Short mmCIF file of C-alpha atoms (C1' of nucleotides) in Angstrom, two decimals:
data_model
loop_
_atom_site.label_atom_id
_atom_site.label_comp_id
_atom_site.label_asym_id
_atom_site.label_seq_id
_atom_site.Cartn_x
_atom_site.Cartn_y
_atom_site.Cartn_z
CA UNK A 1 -15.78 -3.24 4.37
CA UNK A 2 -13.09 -2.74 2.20
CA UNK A 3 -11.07 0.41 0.67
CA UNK A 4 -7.16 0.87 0.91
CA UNK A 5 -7.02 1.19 4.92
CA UNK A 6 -9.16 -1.18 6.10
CA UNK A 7 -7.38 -3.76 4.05
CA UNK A 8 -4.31 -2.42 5.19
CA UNK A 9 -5.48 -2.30 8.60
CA UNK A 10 -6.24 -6.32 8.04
CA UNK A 11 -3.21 -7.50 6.30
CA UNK A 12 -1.45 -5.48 9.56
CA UNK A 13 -3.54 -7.29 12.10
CA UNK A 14 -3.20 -10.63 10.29
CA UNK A 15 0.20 -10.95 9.37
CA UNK A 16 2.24 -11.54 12.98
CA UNK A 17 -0.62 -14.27 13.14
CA UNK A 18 -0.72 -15.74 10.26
CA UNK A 19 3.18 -16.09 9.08
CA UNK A 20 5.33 -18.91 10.11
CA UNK A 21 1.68 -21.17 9.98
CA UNK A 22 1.29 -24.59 8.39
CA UNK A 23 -2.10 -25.20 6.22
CA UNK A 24 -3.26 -28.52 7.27
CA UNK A 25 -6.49 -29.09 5.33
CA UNK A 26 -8.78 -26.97 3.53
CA UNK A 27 -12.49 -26.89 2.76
CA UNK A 28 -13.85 -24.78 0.30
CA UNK A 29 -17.55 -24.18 0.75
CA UNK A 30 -18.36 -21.90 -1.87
CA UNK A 31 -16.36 -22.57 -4.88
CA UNK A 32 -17.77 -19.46 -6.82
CA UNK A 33 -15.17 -17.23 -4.86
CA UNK A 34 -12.26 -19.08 -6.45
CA UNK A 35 -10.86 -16.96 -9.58
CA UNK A 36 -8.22 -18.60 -11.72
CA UNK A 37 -7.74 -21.97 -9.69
CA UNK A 38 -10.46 -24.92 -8.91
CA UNK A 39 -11.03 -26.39 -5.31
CA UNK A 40 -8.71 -29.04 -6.26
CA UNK A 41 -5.67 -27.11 -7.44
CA UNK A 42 -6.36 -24.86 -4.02
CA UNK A 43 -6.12 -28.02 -1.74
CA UNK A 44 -3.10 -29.23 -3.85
CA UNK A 45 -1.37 -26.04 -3.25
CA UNK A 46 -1.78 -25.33 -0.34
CA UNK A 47 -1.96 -28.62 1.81
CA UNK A 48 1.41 -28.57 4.02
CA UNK A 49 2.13 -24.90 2.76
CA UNK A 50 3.34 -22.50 5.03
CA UNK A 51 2.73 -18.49 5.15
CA UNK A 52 5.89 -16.84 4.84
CA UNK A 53 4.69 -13.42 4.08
CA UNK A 54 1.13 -11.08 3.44
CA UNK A 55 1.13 -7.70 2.25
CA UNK A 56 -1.13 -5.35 0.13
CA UNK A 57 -1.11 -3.83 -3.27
CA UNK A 58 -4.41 -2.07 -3.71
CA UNK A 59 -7.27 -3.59 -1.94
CA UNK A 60 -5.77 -7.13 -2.83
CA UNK A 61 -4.05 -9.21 0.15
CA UNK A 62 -1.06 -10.50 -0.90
CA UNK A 63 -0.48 -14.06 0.56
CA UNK A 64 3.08 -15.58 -0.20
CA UNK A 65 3.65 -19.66 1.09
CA UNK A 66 5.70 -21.86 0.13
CA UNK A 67 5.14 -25.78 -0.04
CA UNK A 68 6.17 -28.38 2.33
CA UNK A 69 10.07 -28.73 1.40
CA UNK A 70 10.65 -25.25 1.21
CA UNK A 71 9.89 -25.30 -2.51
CA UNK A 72 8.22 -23.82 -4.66
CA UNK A 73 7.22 -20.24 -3.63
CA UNK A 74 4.00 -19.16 -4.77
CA UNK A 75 1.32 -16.34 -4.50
CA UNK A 76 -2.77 -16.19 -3.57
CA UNK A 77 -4.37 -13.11 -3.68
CA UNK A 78 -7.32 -12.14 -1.97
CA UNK A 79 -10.60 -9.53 -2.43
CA UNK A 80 -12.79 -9.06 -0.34
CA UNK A 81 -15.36 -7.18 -2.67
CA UNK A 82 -18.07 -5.62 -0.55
CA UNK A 83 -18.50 -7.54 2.64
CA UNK A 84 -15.76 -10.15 2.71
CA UNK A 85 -13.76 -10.72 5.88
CA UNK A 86 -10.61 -12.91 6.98
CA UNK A 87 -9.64 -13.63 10.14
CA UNK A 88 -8.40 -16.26 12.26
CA UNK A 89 -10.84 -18.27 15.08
CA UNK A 90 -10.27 -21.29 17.41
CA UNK A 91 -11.20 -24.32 15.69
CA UNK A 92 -13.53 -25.15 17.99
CA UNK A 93 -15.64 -22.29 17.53
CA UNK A 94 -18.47 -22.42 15.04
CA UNK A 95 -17.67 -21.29 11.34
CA UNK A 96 -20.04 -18.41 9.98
CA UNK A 97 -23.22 -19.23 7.85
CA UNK A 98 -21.93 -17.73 4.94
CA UNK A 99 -18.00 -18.91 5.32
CA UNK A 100 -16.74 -19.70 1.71
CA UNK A 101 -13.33 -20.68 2.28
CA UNK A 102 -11.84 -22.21 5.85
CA UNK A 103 -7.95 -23.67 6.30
CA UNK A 104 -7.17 -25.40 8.96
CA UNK A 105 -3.62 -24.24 10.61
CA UNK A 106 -3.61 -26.36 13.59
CA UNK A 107 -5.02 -24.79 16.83
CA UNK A 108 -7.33 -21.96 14.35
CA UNK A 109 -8.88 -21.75 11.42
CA UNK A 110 -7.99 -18.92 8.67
CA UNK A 111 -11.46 -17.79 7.52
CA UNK A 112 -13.16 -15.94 4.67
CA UNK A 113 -16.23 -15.41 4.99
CA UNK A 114 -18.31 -13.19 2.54
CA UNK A 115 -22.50 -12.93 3.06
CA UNK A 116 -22.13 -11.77 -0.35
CA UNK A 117 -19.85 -14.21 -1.89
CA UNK A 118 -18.55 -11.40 -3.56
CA UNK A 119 -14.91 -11.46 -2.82
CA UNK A 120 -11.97 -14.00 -4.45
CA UNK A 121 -9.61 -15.99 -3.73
CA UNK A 122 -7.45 -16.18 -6.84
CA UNK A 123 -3.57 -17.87 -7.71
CA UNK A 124 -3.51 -15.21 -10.66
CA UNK A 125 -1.26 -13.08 -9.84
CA UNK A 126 -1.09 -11.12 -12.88
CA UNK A 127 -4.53 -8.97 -11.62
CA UNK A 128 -1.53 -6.77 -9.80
CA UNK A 129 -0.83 -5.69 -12.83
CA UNK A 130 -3.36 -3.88 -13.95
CA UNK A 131 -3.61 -1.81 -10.61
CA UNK A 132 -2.07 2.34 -10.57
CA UNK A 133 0.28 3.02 -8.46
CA UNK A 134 -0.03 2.63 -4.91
CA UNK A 135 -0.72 6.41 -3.42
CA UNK A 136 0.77 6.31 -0.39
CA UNK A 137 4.20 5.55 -2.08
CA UNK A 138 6.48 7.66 -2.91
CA UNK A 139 6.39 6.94 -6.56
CA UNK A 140 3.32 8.42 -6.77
CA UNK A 141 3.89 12.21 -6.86
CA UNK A 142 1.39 14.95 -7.67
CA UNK A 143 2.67 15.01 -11.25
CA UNK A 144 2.01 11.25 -11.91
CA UNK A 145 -1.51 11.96 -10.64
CA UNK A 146 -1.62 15.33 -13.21
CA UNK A 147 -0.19 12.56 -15.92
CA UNK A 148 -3.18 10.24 -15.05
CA UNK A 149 -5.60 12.63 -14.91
CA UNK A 150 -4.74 14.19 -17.95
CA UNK A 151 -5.54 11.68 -20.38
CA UNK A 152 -9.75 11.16 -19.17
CA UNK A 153 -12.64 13.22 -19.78
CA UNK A 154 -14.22 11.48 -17.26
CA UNK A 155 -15.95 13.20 -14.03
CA UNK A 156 -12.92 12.91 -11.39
CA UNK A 157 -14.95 10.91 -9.26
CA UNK A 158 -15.60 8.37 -11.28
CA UNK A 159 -11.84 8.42 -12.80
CA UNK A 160 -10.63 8.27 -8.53
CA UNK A 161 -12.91 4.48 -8.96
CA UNK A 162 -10.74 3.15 -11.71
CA UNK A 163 -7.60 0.85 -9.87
CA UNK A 164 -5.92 1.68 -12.83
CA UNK A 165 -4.99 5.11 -12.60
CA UNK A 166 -4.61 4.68 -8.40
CA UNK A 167 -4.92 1.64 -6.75
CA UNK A 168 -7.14 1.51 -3.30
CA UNK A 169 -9.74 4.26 -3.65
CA UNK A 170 -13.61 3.23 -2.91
CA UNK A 171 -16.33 5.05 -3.30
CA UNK A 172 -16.16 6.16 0.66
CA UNK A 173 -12.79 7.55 0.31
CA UNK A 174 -13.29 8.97 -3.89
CA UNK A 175 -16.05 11.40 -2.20
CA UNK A 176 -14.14 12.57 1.20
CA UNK A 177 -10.91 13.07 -0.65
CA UNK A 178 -13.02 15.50 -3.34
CA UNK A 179 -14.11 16.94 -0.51
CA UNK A 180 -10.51 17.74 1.16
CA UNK A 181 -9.49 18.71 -2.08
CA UNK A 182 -12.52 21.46 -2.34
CA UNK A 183 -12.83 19.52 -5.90
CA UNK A 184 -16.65 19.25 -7.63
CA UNK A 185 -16.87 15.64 -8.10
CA UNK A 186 -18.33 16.29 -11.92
CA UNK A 187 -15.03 18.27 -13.04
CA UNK A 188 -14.09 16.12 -15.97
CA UNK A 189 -10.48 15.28 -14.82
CA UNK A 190 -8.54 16.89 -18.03
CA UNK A 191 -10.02 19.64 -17.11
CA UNK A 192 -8.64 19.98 -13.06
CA UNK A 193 -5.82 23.15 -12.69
CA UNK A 194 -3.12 22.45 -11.04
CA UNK A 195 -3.86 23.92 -8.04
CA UNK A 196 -6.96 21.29 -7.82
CA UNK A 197 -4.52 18.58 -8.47
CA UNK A 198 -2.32 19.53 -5.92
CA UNK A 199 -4.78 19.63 -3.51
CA UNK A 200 -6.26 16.24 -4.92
CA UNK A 201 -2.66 14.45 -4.61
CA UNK A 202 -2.74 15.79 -0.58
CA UNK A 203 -6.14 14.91 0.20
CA UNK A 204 -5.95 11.55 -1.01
CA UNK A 205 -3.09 10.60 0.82
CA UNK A 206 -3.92 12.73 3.99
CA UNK A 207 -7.41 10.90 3.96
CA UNK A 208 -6.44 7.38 3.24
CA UNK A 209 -3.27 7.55 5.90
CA UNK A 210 -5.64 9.32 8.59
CA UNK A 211 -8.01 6.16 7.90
CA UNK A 212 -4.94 3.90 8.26
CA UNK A 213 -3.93 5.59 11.86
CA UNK A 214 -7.24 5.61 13.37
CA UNK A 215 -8.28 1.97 12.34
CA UNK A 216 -4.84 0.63 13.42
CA UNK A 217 -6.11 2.08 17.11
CA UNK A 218 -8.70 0.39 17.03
CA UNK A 219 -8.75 -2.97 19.05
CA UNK A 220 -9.41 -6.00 16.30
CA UNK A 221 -11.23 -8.83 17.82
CA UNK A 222 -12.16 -11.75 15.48
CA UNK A 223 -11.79 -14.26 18.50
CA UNK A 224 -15.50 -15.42 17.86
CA UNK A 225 -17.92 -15.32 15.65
CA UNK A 226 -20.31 -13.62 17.43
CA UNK A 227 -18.44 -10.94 18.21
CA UNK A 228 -17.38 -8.31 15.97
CA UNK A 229 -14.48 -6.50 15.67
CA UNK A 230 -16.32 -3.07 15.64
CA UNK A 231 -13.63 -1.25 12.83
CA UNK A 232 -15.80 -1.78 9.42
CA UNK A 233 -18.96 -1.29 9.94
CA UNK A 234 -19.73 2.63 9.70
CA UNK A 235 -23.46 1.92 9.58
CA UNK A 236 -23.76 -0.68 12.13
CA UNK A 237 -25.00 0.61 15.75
CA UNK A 238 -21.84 -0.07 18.11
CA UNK A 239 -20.51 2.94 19.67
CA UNK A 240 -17.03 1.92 18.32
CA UNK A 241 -18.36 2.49 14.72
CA UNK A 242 -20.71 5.30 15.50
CA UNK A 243 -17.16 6.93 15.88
CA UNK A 244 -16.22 6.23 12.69
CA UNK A 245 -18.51 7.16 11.19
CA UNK A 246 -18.49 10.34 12.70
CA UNK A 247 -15.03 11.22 10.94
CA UNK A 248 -16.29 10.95 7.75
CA UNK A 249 -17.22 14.22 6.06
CA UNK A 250 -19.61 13.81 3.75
CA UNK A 251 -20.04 9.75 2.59
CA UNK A 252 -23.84 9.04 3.97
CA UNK A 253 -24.42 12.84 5.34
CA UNK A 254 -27.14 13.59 2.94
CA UNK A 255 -29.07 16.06 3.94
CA UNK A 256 -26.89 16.80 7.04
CA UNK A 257 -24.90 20.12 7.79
CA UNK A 258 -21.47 20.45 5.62
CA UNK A 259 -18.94 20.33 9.28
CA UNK A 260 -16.82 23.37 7.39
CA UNK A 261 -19.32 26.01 5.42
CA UNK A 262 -23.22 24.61 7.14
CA UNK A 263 -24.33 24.06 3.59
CA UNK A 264 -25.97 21.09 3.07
CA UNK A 265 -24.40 17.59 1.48
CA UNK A 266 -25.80 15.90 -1.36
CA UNK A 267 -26.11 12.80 -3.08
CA UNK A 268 -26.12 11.81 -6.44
CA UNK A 269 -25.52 9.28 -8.71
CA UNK A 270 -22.37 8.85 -10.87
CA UNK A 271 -21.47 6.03 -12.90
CA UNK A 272 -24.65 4.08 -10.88
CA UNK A 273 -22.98 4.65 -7.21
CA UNK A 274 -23.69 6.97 -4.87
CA UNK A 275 -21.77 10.43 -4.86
CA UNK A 276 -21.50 12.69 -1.82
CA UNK A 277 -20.46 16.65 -1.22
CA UNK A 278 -21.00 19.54 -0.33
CA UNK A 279 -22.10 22.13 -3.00
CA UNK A 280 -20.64 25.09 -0.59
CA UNK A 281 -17.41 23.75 -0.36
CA UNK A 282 -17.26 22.30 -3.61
CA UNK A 283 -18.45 24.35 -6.23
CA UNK A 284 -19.26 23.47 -9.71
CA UNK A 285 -17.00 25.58 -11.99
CA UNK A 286 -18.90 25.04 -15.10
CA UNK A 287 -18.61 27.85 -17.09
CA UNK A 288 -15.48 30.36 -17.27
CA UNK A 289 -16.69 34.32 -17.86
CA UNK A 290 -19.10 34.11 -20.25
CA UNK A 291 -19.37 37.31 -22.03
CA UNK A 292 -21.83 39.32 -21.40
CA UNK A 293 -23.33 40.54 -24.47
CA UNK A 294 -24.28 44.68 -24.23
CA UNK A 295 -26.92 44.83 -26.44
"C1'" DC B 1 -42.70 -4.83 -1.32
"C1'" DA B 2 -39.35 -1.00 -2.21
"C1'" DC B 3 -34.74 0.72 -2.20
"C1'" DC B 4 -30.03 0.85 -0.77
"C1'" DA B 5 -25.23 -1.04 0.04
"C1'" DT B 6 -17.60 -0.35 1.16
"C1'" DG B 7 -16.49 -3.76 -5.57
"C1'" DT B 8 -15.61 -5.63 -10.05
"C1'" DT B 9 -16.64 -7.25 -14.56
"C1'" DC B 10 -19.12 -7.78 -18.54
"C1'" DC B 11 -22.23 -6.15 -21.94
"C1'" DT B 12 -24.26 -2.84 -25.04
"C1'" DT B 13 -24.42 1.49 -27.36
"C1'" DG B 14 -22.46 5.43 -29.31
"C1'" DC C 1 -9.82 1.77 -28.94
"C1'" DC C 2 -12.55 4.86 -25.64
"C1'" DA C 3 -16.55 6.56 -22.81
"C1'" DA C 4 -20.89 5.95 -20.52
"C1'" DG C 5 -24.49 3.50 -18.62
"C1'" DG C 6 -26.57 -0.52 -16.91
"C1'" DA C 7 -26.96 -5.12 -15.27
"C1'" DA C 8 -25.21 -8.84 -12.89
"C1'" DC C 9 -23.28 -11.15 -8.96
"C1'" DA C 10 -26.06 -12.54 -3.57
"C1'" DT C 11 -27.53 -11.20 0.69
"C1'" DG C 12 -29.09 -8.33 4.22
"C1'" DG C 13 -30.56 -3.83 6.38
"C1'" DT C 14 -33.95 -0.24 6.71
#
DNA sequence: CACCATGTTCCTTG
DNA sequence: CCAAGGAACATGGT
């Protein structure tokens, strides 16, 4: 489910729900999802902790507590990879099949649940620091992002995957920003003008905070575990996220009608993942004049 | 059975 | 050290 917006759409949903809460037990079910801490340090941490605040840096939640004598401040981060989820249920509903990680805060339980088992709960904080900067701050500028881009020979899209030169981008939002930008996803990214910087720089943000708006309308229902909360799943059949899918421009169109020229999108394969565009609107500038030779 | 999947990390090869 | 490509992780959908 996860890029940038969703999470932040999570960590938004989450927080007035989860702050001011007192762990009371944990049970960790799967203890592969751990990164950097064992079941036992978890429980010891966090039994009697309480949430004081949850934020986002790249596609990490940010989960602050503090223990029982309001002590010892401390940090868990969480990833939730391909298909993890959190969200808080009544206790006496029935946990998912494939929940890794459940704490008990009284009336509900905080869960994370991953089919994948993908995702991580970690206590090392220190995997912040390798993200980019976060691109809808105002630290990052269009010139940081010319800086960044600068110093890679790599095809832009696949550069736009690496957290370290942004933090948040997926492999949804890499291809729909390229295709805001009119950018060809193969330009090696030393090699983008200014103008297609620029234009990168806007997209990105324009696409990621358009996400951000339209998810945060959406009504988030984790009550049950049976019913879903209709905002992440672009491929699932609910008319909710038939919707969303629909704003997407060219992620999953294959073969479909570009929305802005009629051309139609492609896929293809960069870096082993899935790249989508539109060959009208995105042109591959490969060669500058080459001379003609009169002969 | 085949192939595909919103992410990350590790490994090899050059 | 960097870049590129691939596999791995584990499960489910089509």
């Amino acid at each position: 489910m996860p890029e940038l917006p969703e999470v932040e759409v999570l960590v938004r949903h989450l927080r007035p729900q989860l702050l001011g809460r007192t762990v009371r037990g944990i049970r960790v079910r799967r203890s592969k999802v751990l990164s950097g801490t064992s079941p036992r340090e978890l429980r010891r941490r966090l039994s009697g902790a309480t949430f004081t605040s949850l934020s986002r840096r790249g596609k990490f939640l940010v989960f602050q507590l503090h223990g029982p004598n309001l002590d010892e401040p401390f940090t868990i981060l969480g990833h939730l990879a391909m298909t993890g989820r959190m969200y808080l249920q009544p206790r006496k509903v029935r946990l998912p099949k494939h929940a890794a990680v459940i704490l008990n805060c009284g009336s509900e339980n905080f869960v994370f649940e991953d089919t994948r088992y993908f995702g991580r709960f970690t206590m090392d904080a220190a995997a912040l620091d390798k993200l980019g900067p976060e691109p809808l701050e105002g630290a990052f500028t269009a010139s940081v992002l010319a800086s960044a881009v600068r110093r890679s020979g790599q095809a832009i899209k696949v550069k736009l995957l690496d957290q370290k030169m942004v933090a948040g981008l997926g492999n949804i939002y890499a291809s729909e920003a390229l295709f805001l930008a009119r950018v060809s996803p193969w330009t090696p990214a030393r090699n983008l003008s200014e103008q297609e910087i620029k234009r990168l720089w806007r997209a990105l943000r324009q696409v990621l905070r358009d996400a951000i708006t339209r998810g945060s309308t959406v009504p988030l229902d984790y009550a049950g575990t049976e019913q879903r909360d209709g905002l992440f799943y672009f491929g699932s059949s609910d008319s909710t996220a038939a919707s969303y899918v629909e704003r997407l421009r060219v992620y999953d169109r294959e073969g479909r009608a570009c929305r802005r020229c009629g051309r139609t999108i492609q896929r293809m394969v960069q870096a082993a993942r899935s790249t989508f565009f539109c060959p009208g609107c995105q042109p591959c500038k490969r060669a500058l004049p080459k001379e003609h030779r009169s002969a």
